[in-house]
mmCIF file of C-alpha atoms in Angstrom:
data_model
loop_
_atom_site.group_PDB
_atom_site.id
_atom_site.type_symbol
_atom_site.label_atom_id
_atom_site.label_comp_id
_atom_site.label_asym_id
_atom_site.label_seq_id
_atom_site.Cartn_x
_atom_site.Cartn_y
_atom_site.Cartn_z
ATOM 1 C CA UNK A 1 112.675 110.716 81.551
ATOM 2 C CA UNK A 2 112.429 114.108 79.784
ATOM 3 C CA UNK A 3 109.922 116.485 81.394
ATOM 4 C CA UNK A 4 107.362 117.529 78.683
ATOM 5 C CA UNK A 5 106.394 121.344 78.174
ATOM 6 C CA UNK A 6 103.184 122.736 79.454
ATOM 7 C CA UNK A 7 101.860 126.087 78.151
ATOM 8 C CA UNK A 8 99.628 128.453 79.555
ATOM 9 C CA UNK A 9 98.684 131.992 78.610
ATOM 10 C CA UNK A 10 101.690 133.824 80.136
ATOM 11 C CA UNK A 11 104.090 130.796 81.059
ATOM 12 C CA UNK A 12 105.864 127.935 80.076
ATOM 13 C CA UNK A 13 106.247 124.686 82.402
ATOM 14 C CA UNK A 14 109.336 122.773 81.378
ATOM 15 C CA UNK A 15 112.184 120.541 82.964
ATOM 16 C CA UNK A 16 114.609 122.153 84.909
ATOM 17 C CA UNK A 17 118.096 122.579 83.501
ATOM 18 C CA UNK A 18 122.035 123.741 84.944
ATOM 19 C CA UNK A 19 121.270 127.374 83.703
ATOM 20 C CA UNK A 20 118.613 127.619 86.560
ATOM 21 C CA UNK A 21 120.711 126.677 89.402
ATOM 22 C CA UNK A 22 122.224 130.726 90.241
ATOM 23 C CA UNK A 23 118.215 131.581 90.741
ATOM 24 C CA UNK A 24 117.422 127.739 92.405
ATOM 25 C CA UNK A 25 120.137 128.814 94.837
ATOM 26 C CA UNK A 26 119.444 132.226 95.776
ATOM 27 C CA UNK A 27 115.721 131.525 96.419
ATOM 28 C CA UNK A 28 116.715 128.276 98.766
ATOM 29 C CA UNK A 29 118.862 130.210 100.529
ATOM 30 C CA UNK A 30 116.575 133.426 100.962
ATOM 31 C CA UNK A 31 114.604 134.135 103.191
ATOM 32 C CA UNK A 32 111.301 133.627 101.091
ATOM 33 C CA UNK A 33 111.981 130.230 101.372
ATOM 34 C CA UNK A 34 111.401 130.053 104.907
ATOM 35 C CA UNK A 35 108.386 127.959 104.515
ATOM 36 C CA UNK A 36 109.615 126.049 101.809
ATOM 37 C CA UNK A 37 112.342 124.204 103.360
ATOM 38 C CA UNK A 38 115.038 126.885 103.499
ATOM 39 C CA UNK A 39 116.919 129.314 103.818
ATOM 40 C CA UNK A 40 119.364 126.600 103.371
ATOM 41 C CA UNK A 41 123.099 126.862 102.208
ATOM 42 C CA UNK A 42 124.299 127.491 98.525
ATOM 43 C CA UNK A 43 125.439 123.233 99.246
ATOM 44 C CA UNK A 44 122.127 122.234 100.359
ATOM 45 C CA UNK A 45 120.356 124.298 97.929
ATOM 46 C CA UNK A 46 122.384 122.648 95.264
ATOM 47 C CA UNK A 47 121.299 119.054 96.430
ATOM 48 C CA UNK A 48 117.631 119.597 96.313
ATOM 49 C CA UNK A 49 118.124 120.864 92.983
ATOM 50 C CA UNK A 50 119.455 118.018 92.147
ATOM 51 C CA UNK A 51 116.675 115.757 93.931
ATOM 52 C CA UNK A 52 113.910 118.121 92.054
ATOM 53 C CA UNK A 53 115.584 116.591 88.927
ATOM 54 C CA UNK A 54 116.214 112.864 90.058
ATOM 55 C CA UNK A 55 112.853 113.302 91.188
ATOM 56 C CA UNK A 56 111.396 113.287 87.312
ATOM 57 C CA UNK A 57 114.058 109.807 86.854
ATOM 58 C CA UNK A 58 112.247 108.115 89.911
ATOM 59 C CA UNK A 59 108.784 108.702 89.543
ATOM 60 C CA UNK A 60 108.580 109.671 85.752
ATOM 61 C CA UNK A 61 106.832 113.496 86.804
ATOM 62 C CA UNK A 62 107.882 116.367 89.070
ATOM 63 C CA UNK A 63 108.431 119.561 89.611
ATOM 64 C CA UNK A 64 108.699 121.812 86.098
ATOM 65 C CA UNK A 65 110.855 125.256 85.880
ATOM 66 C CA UNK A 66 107.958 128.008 85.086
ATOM 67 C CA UNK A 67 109.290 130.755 82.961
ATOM 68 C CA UNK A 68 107.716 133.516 81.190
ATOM 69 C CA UNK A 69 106.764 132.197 77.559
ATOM 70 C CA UNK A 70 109.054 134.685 76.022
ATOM 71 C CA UNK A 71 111.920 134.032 78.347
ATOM 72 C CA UNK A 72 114.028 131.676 79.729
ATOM 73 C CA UNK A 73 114.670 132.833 83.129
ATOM 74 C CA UNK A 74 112.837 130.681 85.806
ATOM 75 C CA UNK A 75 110.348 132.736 87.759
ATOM 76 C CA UNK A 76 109.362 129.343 89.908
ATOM 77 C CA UNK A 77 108.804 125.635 90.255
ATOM 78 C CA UNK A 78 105.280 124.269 90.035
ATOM 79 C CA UNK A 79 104.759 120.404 89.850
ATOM 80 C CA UNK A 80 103.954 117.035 90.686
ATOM 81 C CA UNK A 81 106.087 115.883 94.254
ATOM 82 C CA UNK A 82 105.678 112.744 95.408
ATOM 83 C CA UNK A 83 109.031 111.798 97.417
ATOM 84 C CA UNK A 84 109.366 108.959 100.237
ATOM 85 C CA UNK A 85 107.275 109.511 103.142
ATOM 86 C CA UNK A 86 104.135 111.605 101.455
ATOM 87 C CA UNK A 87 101.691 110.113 102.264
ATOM 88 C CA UNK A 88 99.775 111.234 99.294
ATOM 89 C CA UNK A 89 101.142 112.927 95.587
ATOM 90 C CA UNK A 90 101.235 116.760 95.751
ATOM 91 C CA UNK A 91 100.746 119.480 94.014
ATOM 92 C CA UNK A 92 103.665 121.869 94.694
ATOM 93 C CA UNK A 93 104.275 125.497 93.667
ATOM 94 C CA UNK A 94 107.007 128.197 95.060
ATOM 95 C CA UNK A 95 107.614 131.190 93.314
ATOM 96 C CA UNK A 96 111.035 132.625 93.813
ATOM 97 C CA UNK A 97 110.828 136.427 93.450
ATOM 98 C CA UNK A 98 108.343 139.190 95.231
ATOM 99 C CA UNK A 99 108.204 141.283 91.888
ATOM 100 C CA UNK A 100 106.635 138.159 90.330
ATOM 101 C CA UNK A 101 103.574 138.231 92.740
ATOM 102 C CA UNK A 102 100.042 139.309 92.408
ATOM 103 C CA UNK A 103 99.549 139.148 88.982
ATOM 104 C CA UNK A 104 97.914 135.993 89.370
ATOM 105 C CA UNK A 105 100.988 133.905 87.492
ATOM 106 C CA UNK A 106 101.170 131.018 90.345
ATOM 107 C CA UNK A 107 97.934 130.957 89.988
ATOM 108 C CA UNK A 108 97.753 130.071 86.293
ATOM 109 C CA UNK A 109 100.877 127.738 86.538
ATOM 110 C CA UNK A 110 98.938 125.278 89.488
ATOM 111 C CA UNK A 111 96.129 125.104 87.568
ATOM 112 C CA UNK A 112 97.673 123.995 84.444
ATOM 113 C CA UNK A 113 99.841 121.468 86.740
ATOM 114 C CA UNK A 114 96.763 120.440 88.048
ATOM 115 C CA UNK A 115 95.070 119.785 84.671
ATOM 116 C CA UNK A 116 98.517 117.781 83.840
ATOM 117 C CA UNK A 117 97.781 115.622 86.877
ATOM 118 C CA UNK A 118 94.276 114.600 86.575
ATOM 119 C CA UNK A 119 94.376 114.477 82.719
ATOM 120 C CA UNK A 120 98.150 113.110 81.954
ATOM 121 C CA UNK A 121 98.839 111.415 84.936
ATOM 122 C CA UNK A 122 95.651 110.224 85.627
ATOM 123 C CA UNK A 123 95.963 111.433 89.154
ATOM 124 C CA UNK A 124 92.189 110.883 90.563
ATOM 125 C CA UNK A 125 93.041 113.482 93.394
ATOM 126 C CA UNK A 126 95.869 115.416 94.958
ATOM 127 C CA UNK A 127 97.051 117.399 97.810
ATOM 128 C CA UNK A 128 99.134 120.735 98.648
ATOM 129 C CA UNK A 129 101.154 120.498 101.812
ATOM 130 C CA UNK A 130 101.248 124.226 103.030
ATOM 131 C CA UNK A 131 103.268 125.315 105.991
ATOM 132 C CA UNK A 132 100.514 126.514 109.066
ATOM 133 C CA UNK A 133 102.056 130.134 108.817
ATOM 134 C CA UNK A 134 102.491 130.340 104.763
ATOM 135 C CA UNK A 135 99.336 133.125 104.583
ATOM 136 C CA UNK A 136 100.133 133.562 100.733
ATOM 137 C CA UNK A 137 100.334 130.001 99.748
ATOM 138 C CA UNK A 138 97.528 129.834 101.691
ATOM 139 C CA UNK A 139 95.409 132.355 99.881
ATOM 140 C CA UNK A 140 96.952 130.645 96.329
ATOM 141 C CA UNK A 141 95.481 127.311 97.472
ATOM 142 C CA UNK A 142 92.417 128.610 97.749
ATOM 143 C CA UNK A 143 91.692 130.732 95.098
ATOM 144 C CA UNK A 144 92.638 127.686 92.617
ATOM 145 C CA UNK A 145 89.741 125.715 94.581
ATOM 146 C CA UNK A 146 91.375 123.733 97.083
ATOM 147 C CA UNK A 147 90.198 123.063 100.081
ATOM 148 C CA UNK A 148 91.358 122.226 103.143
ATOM 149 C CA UNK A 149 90.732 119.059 104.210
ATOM 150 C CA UNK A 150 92.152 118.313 108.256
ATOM 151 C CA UNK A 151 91.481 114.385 108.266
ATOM 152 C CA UNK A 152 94.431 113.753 105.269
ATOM 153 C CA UNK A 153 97.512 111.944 106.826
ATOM 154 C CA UNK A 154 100.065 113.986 107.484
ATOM 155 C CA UNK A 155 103.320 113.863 104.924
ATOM 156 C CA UNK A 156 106.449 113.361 107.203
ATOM 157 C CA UNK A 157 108.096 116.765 107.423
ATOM 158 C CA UNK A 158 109.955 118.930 109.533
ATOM 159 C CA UNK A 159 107.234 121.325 110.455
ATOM 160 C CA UNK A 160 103.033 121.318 110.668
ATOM 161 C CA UNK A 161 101.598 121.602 107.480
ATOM 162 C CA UNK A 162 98.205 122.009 106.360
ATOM 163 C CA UNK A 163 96.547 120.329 103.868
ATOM 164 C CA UNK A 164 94.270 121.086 101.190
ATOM 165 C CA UNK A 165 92.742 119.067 98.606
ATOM 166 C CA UNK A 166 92.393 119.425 94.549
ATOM 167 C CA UNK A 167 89.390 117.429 93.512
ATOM 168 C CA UNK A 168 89.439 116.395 89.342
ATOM 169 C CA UNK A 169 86.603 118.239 88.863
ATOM 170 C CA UNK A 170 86.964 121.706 89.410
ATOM 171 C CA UNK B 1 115.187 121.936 74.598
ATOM 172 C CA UNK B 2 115.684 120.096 77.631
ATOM 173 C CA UNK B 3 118.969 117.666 77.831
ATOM 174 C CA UNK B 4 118.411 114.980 79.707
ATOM 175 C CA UNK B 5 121.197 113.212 80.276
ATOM 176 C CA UNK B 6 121.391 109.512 81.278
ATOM 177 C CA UNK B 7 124.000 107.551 82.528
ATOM 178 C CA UNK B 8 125.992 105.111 80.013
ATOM 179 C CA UNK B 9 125.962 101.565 81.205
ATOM 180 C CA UNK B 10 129.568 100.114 81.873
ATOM 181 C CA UNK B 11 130.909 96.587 82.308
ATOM 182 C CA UNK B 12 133.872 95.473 84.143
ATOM 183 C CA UNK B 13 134.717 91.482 84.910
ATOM 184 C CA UNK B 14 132.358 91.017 87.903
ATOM 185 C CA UNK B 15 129.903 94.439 88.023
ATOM 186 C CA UNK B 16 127.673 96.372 86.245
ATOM 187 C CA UNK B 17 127.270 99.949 86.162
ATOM 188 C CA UNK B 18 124.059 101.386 85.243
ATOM 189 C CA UNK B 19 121.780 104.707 85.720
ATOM 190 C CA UNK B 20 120.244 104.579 89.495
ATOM 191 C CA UNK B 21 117.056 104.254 89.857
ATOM 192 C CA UNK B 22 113.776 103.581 92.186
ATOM 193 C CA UNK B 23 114.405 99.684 91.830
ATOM 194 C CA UNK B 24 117.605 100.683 94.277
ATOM 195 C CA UNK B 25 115.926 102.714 96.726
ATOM 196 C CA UNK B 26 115.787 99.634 99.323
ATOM 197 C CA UNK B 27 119.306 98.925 99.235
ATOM 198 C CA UNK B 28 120.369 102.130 99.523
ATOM 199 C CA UNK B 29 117.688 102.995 102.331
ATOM 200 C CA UNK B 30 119.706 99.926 104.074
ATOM 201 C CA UNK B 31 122.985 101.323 103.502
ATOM 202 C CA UNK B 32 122.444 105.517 104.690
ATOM 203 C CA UNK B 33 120.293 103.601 107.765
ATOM 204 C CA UNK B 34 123.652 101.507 108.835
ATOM 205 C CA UNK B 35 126.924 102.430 110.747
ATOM 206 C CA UNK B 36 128.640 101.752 107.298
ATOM 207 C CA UNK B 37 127.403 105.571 106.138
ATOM 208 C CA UNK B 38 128.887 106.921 109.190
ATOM 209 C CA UNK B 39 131.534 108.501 106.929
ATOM 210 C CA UNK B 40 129.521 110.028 104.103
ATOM 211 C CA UNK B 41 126.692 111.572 106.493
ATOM 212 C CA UNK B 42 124.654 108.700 108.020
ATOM 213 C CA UNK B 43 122.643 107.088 109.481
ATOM 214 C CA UNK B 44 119.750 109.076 108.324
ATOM 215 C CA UNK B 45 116.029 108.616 107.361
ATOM 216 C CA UNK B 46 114.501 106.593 104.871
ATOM 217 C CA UNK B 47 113.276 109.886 103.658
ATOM 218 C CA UNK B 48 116.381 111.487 103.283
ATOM 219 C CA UNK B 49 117.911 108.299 101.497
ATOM 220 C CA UNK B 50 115.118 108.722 99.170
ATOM 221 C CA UNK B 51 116.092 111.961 98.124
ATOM 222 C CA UNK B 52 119.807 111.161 97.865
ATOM 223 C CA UNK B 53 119.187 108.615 95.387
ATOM 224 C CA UNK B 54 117.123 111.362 93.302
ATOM 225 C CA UNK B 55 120.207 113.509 94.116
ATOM 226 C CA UNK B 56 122.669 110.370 92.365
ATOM 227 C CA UNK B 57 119.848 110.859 89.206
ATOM 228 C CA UNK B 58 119.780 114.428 89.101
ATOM 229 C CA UNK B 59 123.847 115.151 89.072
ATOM 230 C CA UNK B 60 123.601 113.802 85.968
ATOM 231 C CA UNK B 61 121.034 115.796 84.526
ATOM 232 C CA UNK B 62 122.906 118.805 86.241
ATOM 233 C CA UNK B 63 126.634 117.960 85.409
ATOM 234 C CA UNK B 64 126.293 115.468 82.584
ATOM 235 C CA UNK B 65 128.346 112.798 84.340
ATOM 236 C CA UNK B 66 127.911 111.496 87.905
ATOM 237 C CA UNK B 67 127.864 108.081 90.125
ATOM 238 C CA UNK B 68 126.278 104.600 88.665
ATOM 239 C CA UNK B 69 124.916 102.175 90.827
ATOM 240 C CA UNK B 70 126.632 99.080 91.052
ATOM 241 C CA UNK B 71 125.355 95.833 90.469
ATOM 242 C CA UNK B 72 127.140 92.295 90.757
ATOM 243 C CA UNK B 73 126.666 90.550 87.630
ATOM 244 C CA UNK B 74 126.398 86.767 89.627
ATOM 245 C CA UNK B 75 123.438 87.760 91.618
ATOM 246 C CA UNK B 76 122.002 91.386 90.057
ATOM 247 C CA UNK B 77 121.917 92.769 93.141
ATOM 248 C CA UNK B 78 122.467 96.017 93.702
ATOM 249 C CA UNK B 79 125.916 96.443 95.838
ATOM 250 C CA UNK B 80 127.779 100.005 95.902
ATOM 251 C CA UNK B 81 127.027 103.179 94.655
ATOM 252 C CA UNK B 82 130.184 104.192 92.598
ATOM 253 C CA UNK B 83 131.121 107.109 90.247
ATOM 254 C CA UNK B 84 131.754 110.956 89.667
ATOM 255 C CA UNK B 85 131.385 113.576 91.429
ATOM 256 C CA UNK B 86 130.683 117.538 91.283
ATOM 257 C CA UNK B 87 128.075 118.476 94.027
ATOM 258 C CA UNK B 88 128.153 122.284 95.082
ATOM 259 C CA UNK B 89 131.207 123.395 96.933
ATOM 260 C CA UNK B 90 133.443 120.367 96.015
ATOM 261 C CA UNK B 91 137.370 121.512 95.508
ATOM 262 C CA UNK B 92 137.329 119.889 91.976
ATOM 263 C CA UNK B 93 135.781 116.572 90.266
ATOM 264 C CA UNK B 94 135.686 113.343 92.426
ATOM 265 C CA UNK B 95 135.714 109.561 92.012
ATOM 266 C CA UNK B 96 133.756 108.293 94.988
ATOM 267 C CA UNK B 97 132.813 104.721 96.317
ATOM 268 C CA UNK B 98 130.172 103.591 98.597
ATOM 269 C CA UNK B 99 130.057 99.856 99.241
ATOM 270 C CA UNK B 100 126.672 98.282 100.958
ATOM 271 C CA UNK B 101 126.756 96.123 103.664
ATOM 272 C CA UNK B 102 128.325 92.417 102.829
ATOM 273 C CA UNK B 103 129.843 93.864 99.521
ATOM 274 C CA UNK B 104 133.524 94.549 101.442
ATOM 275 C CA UNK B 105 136.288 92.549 101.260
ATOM 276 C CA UNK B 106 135.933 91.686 97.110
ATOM 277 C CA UNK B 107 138.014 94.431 95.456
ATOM 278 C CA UNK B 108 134.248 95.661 94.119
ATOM 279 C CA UNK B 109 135.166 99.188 95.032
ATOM 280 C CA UNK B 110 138.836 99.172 92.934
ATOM 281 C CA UNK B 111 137.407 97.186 90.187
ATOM 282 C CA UNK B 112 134.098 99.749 89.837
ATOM 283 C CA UNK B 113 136.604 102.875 90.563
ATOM 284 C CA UNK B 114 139.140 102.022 87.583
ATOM 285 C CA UNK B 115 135.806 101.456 85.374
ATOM 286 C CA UNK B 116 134.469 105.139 86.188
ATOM 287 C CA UNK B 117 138.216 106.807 86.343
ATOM 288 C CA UNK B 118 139.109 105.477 82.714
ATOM 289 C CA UNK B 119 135.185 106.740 81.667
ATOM 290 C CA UNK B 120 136.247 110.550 83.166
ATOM 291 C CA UNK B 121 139.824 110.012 81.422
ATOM 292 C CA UNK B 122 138.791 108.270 78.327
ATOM 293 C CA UNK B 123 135.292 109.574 77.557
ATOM 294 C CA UNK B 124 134.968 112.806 79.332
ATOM 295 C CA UNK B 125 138.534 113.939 78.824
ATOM 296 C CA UNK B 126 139.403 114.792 82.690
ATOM 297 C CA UNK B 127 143.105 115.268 83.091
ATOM 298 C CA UNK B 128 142.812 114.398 87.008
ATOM 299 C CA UNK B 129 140.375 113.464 89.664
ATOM 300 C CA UNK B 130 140.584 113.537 93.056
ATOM 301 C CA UNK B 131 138.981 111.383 95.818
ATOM 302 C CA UNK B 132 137.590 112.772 99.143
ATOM 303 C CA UNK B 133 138.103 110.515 101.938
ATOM 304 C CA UNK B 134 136.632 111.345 105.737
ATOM 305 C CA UNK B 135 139.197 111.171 108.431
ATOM 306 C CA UNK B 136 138.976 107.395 109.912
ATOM 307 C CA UNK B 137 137.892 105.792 106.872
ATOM 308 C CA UNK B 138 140.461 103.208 106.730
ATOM 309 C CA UNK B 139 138.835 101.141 104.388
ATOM 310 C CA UNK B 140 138.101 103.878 101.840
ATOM 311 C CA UNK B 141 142.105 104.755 102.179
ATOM 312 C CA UNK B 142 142.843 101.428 101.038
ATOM 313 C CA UNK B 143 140.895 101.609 97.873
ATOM 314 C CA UNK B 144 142.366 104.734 97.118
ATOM 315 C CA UNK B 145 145.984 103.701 97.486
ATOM 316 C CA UNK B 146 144.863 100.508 95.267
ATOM 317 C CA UNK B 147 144.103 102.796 92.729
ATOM 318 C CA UNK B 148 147.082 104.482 92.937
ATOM 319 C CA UNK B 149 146.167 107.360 94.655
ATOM 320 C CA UNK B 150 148.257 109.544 96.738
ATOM 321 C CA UNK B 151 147.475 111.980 99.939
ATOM 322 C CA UNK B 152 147.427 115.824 98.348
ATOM 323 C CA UNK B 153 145.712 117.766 101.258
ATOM 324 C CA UNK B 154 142.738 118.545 103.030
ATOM 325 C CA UNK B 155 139.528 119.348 102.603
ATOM 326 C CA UNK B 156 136.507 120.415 105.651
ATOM 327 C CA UNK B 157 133.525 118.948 104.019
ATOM 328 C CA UNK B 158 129.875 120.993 105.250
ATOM 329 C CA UNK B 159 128.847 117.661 106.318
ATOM 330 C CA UNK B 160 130.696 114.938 106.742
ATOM 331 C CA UNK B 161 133.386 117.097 108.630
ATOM 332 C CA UNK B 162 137.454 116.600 108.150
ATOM 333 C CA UNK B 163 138.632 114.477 105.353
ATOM 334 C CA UNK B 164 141.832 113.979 103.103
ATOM 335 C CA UNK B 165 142.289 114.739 99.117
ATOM 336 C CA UNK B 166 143.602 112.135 97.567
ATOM 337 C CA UNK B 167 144.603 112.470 93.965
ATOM 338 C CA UNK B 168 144.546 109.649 91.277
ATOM 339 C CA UNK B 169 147.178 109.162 88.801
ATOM 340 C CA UNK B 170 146.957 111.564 85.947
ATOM 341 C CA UNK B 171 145.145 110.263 82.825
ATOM 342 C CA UNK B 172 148.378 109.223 80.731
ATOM 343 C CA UNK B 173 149.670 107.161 84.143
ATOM 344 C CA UNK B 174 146.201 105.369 83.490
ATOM 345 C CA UNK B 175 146.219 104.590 80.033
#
């Protein structure tokens, strides 16, 4: 399965590839990622890597490497996440660096992943499992038009998440 | 341009060795939830074994060689996960074998080890390979000294714990 490429104004969506793994692994095992899974080890980081990529092999979507579109240096991953035991398919976005915020590029890379789903996939909903204390992911969620919706089934994960909903029209 | 590299099928006398996919997620569900994955980090989760398997898909992708699953030719079924290895952290390349429940005892680990060991020599051009075997695993041992393989150190793995290096025949001794 090769990932397509997804454009949007600023960014480019595409599969993730071995000359992303030194900034994969520093943001899994930062700090920033407490809400994301991490901080894990350099080992562990490595693996779910590797899983982001199987992930596009099992299901045939998931998670793209966002990059600025006149660069190749991943900034993020945005995508489609659908791994044993969620209960629904997700909508999924981290972005690695602090210098890379508020300039609205998460933003712009959810909603074109989001477009991808309901058009491409044919997704007729999804979901964005958000850790209770991620404020900024939070805040993201909702200014793409998500909202929170308390009676989804929970995904089985290690901590309380909230969820919020992306509905095909917006 | 985005490589995506997919496993080669190979063939040996009684197995198949293909590119894993979702088809095998029961199987190996069954195998990280039994004492048999004591030595390679089980029993875990369903969820967990999930993401392992898109781990097995991903090295590929990543390394552009990794570990096929197995399949026995008489019934198609799905018995072993076998093939290369480069996670993370590993000393150097490995030739690993995991055998699911009822698949012992039939030389399907030696025959699918000698199938991916001459790929690494023979297609990939590796002059050795090692394989990493946890303390205790006398069954594992075995295989490697049917290969040929001989004790060459030690090695604390982040997860499984204690195990040995054992080191396969260089590529001419193979040929």
């Amino acid at each position: 399965m090769t990932p397509p490429v997804l454009y949007t104004e600023r960014l480019k969506l595409r599969g993730l590839r071995p000359s992303d793994t030194e900034a994969f692994l520093t943001y899994f095992q930062s700090e920033r990622a407490e809400h994301t899974g991490g901080p894990m080890t350099a080992k562990a980081a490595w693996r779910h890597l590797a899983a982001n990529v199987g992930h596009w092999s099992l299901r045939g979507f998931g998670m793209f490497a966002a990059t600025r579109r006149d660069s190749d240096d991943i900034i993020g991953i945005f995508g489609h996440w659908f791994p044993h035991g969620w209960a629904e398919r997700e909508i999924g976005y981290v972005l690695f660096n602090a210098a890379d915020e508020g300039q609205g590029l998460a933003s712009e890379a959810v909603k074109a992943c989001r477009k991808h789903a309901f058009d491409t996939l044919g997704w007729d909903t999804a979901v964005s499992y958000i850790a209770a204390e991620n404020t900024a992911s939070i805040r993201l969620a909702e200014r793409v038009g998500a909202v929170r919706d308390d009676a989804a089934a929970q995904p089985d994960t290690a901590y309380e998440v909230v969820i919020f909903r992306h509905e095909a029209a917006r | 341009m985005t490589v995506q590299f997919t496993a080669p099928t190979l063939q040996t006398d009684r197995l198949i060795l293909r590119a894993p996919q979702l088809s095998d997620f029961e199987a190996v569900a069954a195998f990280y939830a039994s004492p048999r994955s004591s030595f390679v980090g089980g029993p875990i989760s369903a969820e967990l074994a999930w993401r392992s398997l898109a781990q097995e898909a991903g090295h590929w992708v990543l390394r552009g060689f990794g570990r096929w699953t197995v399949v026995e030719k008489a019934t198609q079924k799905p018995v072993g996960i076998v093939g290369l290895w480069l996670p993370e952290g590993f000393p150097e390349n490995e030739l690993g074998w995991d055998l699911f429940d009822g698949a012992t005892g039939k030389g399907y680990a030696t025959e699918a080890g000698k199938a991916a060991r001459n790929f690494a020599y023979n297609t990939l051009g590796w002059s050795t390979v090692i394989s990493l075997i946890a303390d205790g695993n006398d069954a594992s041992r075995g295989v490697a000294k049917r290969l040929g393989a001989t004790h060459d150190g030690a090695f604390t793995h982040e997860r499984f714990g204690s195990m040995q290096i054992w080191r396969h025949p260089a590529a001419e001794a193979c040929a």
